[in-house]
Tab-separated table of C-alpha atoms in Angstrom:
chain	number	residue	atom	x	y	z
A	13	MET	CA	91.956	85.715	137.176
A	14	SER	CA	92.847	89.299	137.903
A	15	GLN	CA	92.719	92.172	135.245
A	16	VAL	CA	96.351	92.718	135.511
A	17	LEU	CA	97.066	89.012	135.086
A	18	LYS	CA	94.747	88.869	132.021
A	19	ARG	CA	96.698	91.811	130.529
A	20	GLU	CA	100.024	90.182	131.143
A	21	VAL	CA	98.960	86.965	129.553
A	22	VAL	CA	97.931	88.977	126.377
A	23	TYR	CA	101.298	90.804	126.325
A	24	ALA	CA	103.386	87.628	126.780
A	25	PHE	CA	101.237	85.780	124.091
A	26	THR	CA	101.845	88.853	121.551
A	27	GLY	CA	105.631	88.716	122.316
A	28	LEU	CA	105.914	85.098	121.804
A	29	VAL	CA	104.041	85.093	118.535
A	30	THR	CA	106.031	88.076	117.111
A	31	VAL	CA	109.253	86.512	117.883
A	32	LEU	CA	108.208	83.121	116.293
A	33	MET	CA	107.068	85.059	113.040
A	34	PHE	CA	110.079	87.229	113.183
A	35	VAL	CA	112.504	84.188	113.381
A	36	GLU	CA	110.585	82.207	110.657
A	37	TYR	CA	110.588	85.289	108.226
A	38	PHE	CA	114.106	86.543	108.489
A	39	PHE	CA	116.109	83.523	109.645
A	40	PHE	CA	114.256	80.663	107.950
A	41	ALA	CA	114.248	78.568	110.973
A	42	GLU	CA	112.721	75.248	111.484
A	43	THR	CA	109.584	77.031	112.696
A	44	TRP	CA	107.531	76.989	109.446
A	45	SER	CA	104.904	74.433	110.523
A	46	LEU	CA	104.128	76.441	113.744
A	47	ALA	CA	104.167	79.803	111.831
A	48	GLU	CA	101.751	78.246	109.433
A	49	THR	CA	99.323	77.185	112.183
A	50	ILE	CA	99.708	80.674	113.761
A	51	ARG	CA	98.767	82.256	110.273
A	52	THR	CA	95.760	79.894	109.928
A	53	TRP	CA	94.481	80.825	113.479
A	54	ALA	CA	94.968	84.365	112.411
A	55	ILE	CA	92.508	83.943	109.649
A	56	ILE	CA	90.081	82.264	112.042
A	57	VAL	CA	90.195	85.188	114.618
A	58	TYR	CA	89.958	87.596	111.721
A	59	ASN	CA	86.638	86.136	110.477
A	60	ILE	CA	85.282	85.725	113.951
A	61	SER	CA	86.275	89.460	114.524
A	62	LEU	CA	84.278	90.102	111.223
A	63	GLY	CA	81.257	88.488	112.498
A	64	LEU	CA	81.325	90.238	115.752
A	65	GLY	CA	81.685	93.426	113.993
A	66	ALA	CA	78.629	92.791	111.762
A	67	ILE	CA	76.555	92.039	114.865
A	68	GLN	CA	77.754	95.214	116.619
A	69	LEU	CA	76.814	97.095	113.530
A	70	LEU	CA	73.487	95.828	113.354
A	71	ARG	CA	72.967	96.348	117.185
A	72	GLN	CA	74.115	99.832	117.014
A	73	HIS	CA	71.859	100.656	113.957
A	74	THR	CA	68.824	98.866	115.523
A	75	LEU	CA	69.311	100.964	118.611
A	76	ASN	CA	69.482	104.202	116.488
A	77	LEU	CA	66.091	103.116	114.732
A	78	GLN	CA	64.351	102.274	118.112
A	79	ARG	CA	65.353	105.423	119.774
A	80	LYS	CA	65.090	107.555	116.672
A	81	ARG	CA	68.288	109.259	117.078
A	82	ASP	CA	69.541	111.876	114.653
A	83	ASN	CA	69.789	110.745	111.168
A	84	TYR	CA	68.291	107.404	112.131
A	85	GLY	CA	66.915	107.154	108.482
A	86	TYR	CA	70.494	106.341	107.406
A	87	SER	CA	70.422	103.380	109.893
A	88	ALA	CA	67.213	102.120	108.225
A	89	VAL	CA	69.124	102.291	104.873
A	90	VAL	CA	71.966	100.293	106.230
A	91	LEU	CA	69.932	97.631	107.886
A	92	ALA	CA	67.885	97.298	104.685
A	93	PHE	CA	70.956	96.898	102.390
A	94	PHE	CA	72.578	94.431	104.831
A	95	ALA	CA	69.595	92.281	104.945
A	96	ILE	CA	69.184	92.446	101.057
A	97	MET	CA	72.848	91.547	100.356
A	98	PHE	CA	73.065	88.981	103.080
A	99	LEU	CA	69.949	87.196	101.960
A	100	THR	CA	70.700	87.179	98.322
A	101	GLY	CA	74.153	86.091	98.738
A	102	MET	CA	73.248	83.137	100.929
A	103	MET	CA	70.127	82.132	98.674
A	104	GLY	CA	71.906	79.992	96.399
A	105	TYR	CA	73.918	78.299	99.146
A	106	LEU	CA	70.731	77.664	101.422
A	107	ALA	CA	68.821	76.150	98.183
A	108	THR	CA	71.742	74.021	96.781
A	109	GLY	CA	74.104	73.410	99.821
A	110	GLN	CA	76.913	74.759	97.780
A	111	GLN	CA	78.056	78.194	96.605
A	112	THR	CA	76.624	79.042	93.288
A	113	ASP	CA	76.447	82.131	90.866
A	114	ASN	CA	73.814	84.189	92.151
A	115	GLY	CA	72.349	86.554	89.577
A	116	ILE	CA	70.524	88.743	91.950
A	117	TYR	CA	73.481	89.244	94.236
A	118	ASN	CA	75.686	90.021	91.154
A	119	TRP	CA	73.240	92.524	89.722
A	120	LEU	CA	72.975	94.167	92.967
A	121	PHE	CA	76.978	94.295	93.397
A	122	VAL	CA	77.515	95.572	89.970
A	123	ASN	CA	74.433	97.993	89.640
A	124	VAL	CA	74.299	99.443	93.137
A	125	TYR	CA	77.509	98.698	95.188
A	126	THR	CA	80.046	99.407	92.378
A	127	PRO	CA	78.399	102.842	91.187
A	128	LEU	CA	78.254	103.848	94.991
A	129	GLY	CA	81.943	102.936	95.563
A	130	ALA	CA	82.963	104.701	92.534
A	131	THR	CA	81.080	107.935	93.727
A	132	LEU	CA	83.564	107.945	96.798
A	133	TYR	CA	86.421	108.758	94.181
A	134	PRO	CA	84.969	111.853	92.767
A	135	ILE	CA	84.153	112.826	96.560
A	136	THR	CA	87.817	112.241	97.471
A	137	GLY	CA	89.221	114.140	94.433
A	138	PHE	CA	87.051	117.136	95.536
A	139	TYR	CA	88.746	117.120	99.022
A	140	ILE	CA	92.152	116.573	97.424
A	141	PHE	CA	91.576	119.670	95.307
A	142	SER	CA	90.404	121.795	98.135
A	143	ALA	CA	93.462	120.849	100.090
A	144	ALA	CA	95.544	121.568	97.024
A	145	TYR	CA	94.006	124.929	96.592
A	146	ARG	CA	94.935	125.755	100.247
A	147	ALA	CA	98.112	124.412	100.013
A	148	PHE	CA	99.174	125.885	96.667
A	149	ARG	CA	100.088	129.305	97.841
A	150	ALA	CA	103.366	130.879	97.090
A	151	ARG	CA	103.845	132.292	100.650
A	152	ASN	CA	107.495	131.188	100.698
A	153	ILE	CA	110.119	129.575	98.379
A	154	ASP	CA	109.129	126.005	99.337
A	155	ALA	CA	105.398	126.619	98.610
A	156	ALA	CA	106.444	128.297	95.437
A	157	LEU	CA	108.277	125.219	94.359
A	158	MET	CA	105.630	122.964	95.351
A	159	LEU	CA	103.058	125.239	93.414
A	160	ILE	CA	105.211	125.164	90.350
A	161	ALA	CA	105.550	121.217	90.417
A	162	GLY	CA	101.965	120.671	91.155
A	163	CYS	CA	101.036	122.839	88.067
A	164	PHE	CA	103.365	120.871	85.897
A	165	VAL	CA	102.072	117.573	86.958
A	166	ILE	CA	98.312	118.821	86.628
A	167	LEU	CA	99.114	120.224	83.239
A	168	SER	CA	100.858	116.961	82.048
A	169	ASN	CA	97.835	114.808	82.975
A	170	ALA	CA	95.079	117.138	81.515
A	171	PRO	CA	94.608	117.096	77.727
A	172	VAL	CA	94.620	120.880	77.592
A	173	GLY	CA	98.095	120.829	78.829
A	174	GLU	CA	99.540	119.183	75.825
A	175	ALA	CA	97.387	121.259	73.645
A	176	ILE	CA	98.905	124.376	75.155
A	177	TRP	CA	102.465	123.000	74.943
A	178	PRO	CA	103.996	119.482	74.515
A	179	GLY	CA	106.735	120.035	77.113
A	180	PHE	CA	104.339	119.886	79.942
A	181	ALA	CA	103.995	116.214	79.418
A	182	THR	CA	107.824	115.807	79.567
A	183	ILE	CA	108.233	117.773	82.528
A	184	GLY	CA	105.303	116.305	84.373
A	185	GLU	CA	106.578	112.706	83.880
A	186	TRP	CA	110.111	113.734	85.209
A	187	PHE	CA	108.477	115.193	88.300
A	188	LYS	CA	106.230	111.989	88.725
A	189	PHE	CA	108.890	109.322	87.965
A	190	THR	CA	112.243	110.915	88.865
A	191	GLY	CA	111.597	113.999	91.015
A	192	GLN	CA	109.256	112.451	93.519
A	193	ILE	CA	111.044	109.061	93.816
A	194	PRO	CA	113.815	109.998	96.548
A	195	GLY	CA	111.063	111.596	98.486
A	196	MET	CA	108.890	108.677	98.332
A	197	ARG	CA	111.700	106.244	99.218
A	198	THR	CA	112.558	108.402	102.234
A	199	PHE	CA	108.795	108.343	103.340
A	200	ALA	CA	108.781	104.496	102.835
A	201	MET	CA	112.072	104.146	104.808
A	202	VAL	CA	110.900	106.318	107.712
A	203	GLY	CA	107.403	104.646	107.798
A	204	ALA	CA	109.215	101.072	107.783
A	205	LEU	CA	111.447	102.348	110.794
A	206	GLY	CA	108.376	103.670	112.466
A	207	MET	CA	106.491	100.284	112.178
A	208	ILE	CA	109.605	98.415	113.538
A	209	ALA	CA	109.752	100.740	116.542
A	210	TYR	CA	106.191	100.318	117.174
A	211	GLY	CA	106.539	96.506	116.943
A	212	PHE	CA	109.375	96.551	119.294
A	213	ARG	CA	107.478	98.710	121.850
A	214	ALA	CA	104.374	96.359	121.392
A	215	LEU	CA	106.727	93.303	122.033
A	216	LEU	CA	108.176	94.849	125.069
A	217	GLY	CA	104.780	95.785	126.558
A	218	LYS	CA	105.207	99.590	126.129
A	219	GLU	CA	102.751	100.060	123.375
A	220	ARG	CA	99.434	98.993	124.634
A	221	GLY	CA	96.981	101.138	122.548
A	222	PHE	CA	95.732	98.166	120.315
A	223	TYR	CA	94.893	96.117	123.485
A	224	ALA	CA	91.373	96.205	124.466
A	225	GLY	CA	91.092	98.805	127.375
A	226	GLY	CA	94.888	99.451	127.167
A	227	GLY	CA	96.628	102.675	126.692
A	228	ASP	CA	99.975	104.052	125.980
A	229	GLU	CA	102.376	103.870	129.029
């Protein structure tokens, strides 16, 4: 089978599935059982893809270790923690044949994984603060309005803001729950329209970036 024919089969299959799910969701047509079957297969394909991703992760970091590429020590950490979490997670199942409450896995998850995940939030907050510092400069009227609104919101969330003036909390709440709602709704509508347009382009075979080896034409 030629590469062109393989691609066209994928495009046709994607279009067929999209139409079926679209009709089933919006028009409540008698395609429920077929749509449910498609959703079940989607879960199966997702789990297979997850397994392939794990294999590729192990393969890539193993190559990093073997060839001693830059920062290969991080690859060793990834492989070690992958093996530890996988073996401890499967330990109870391998011993009893059923999923059991594994104390070692739970301890590692709560005391290692959760703190590491929580560390990402302060790091993200630092980058947000850095971006806000660069953005909140009153170069023009728009930037000045954003600076004023941002100051009110920050002071309404900080305990020192209410200590300085109780009105900061009221004004900050107005900005968060009244002033920003029109803008957020606009972003949501534009994003939804963009996703619909992207879906139609994929349905017509015009948007091929998500296909393996494909590109936007």
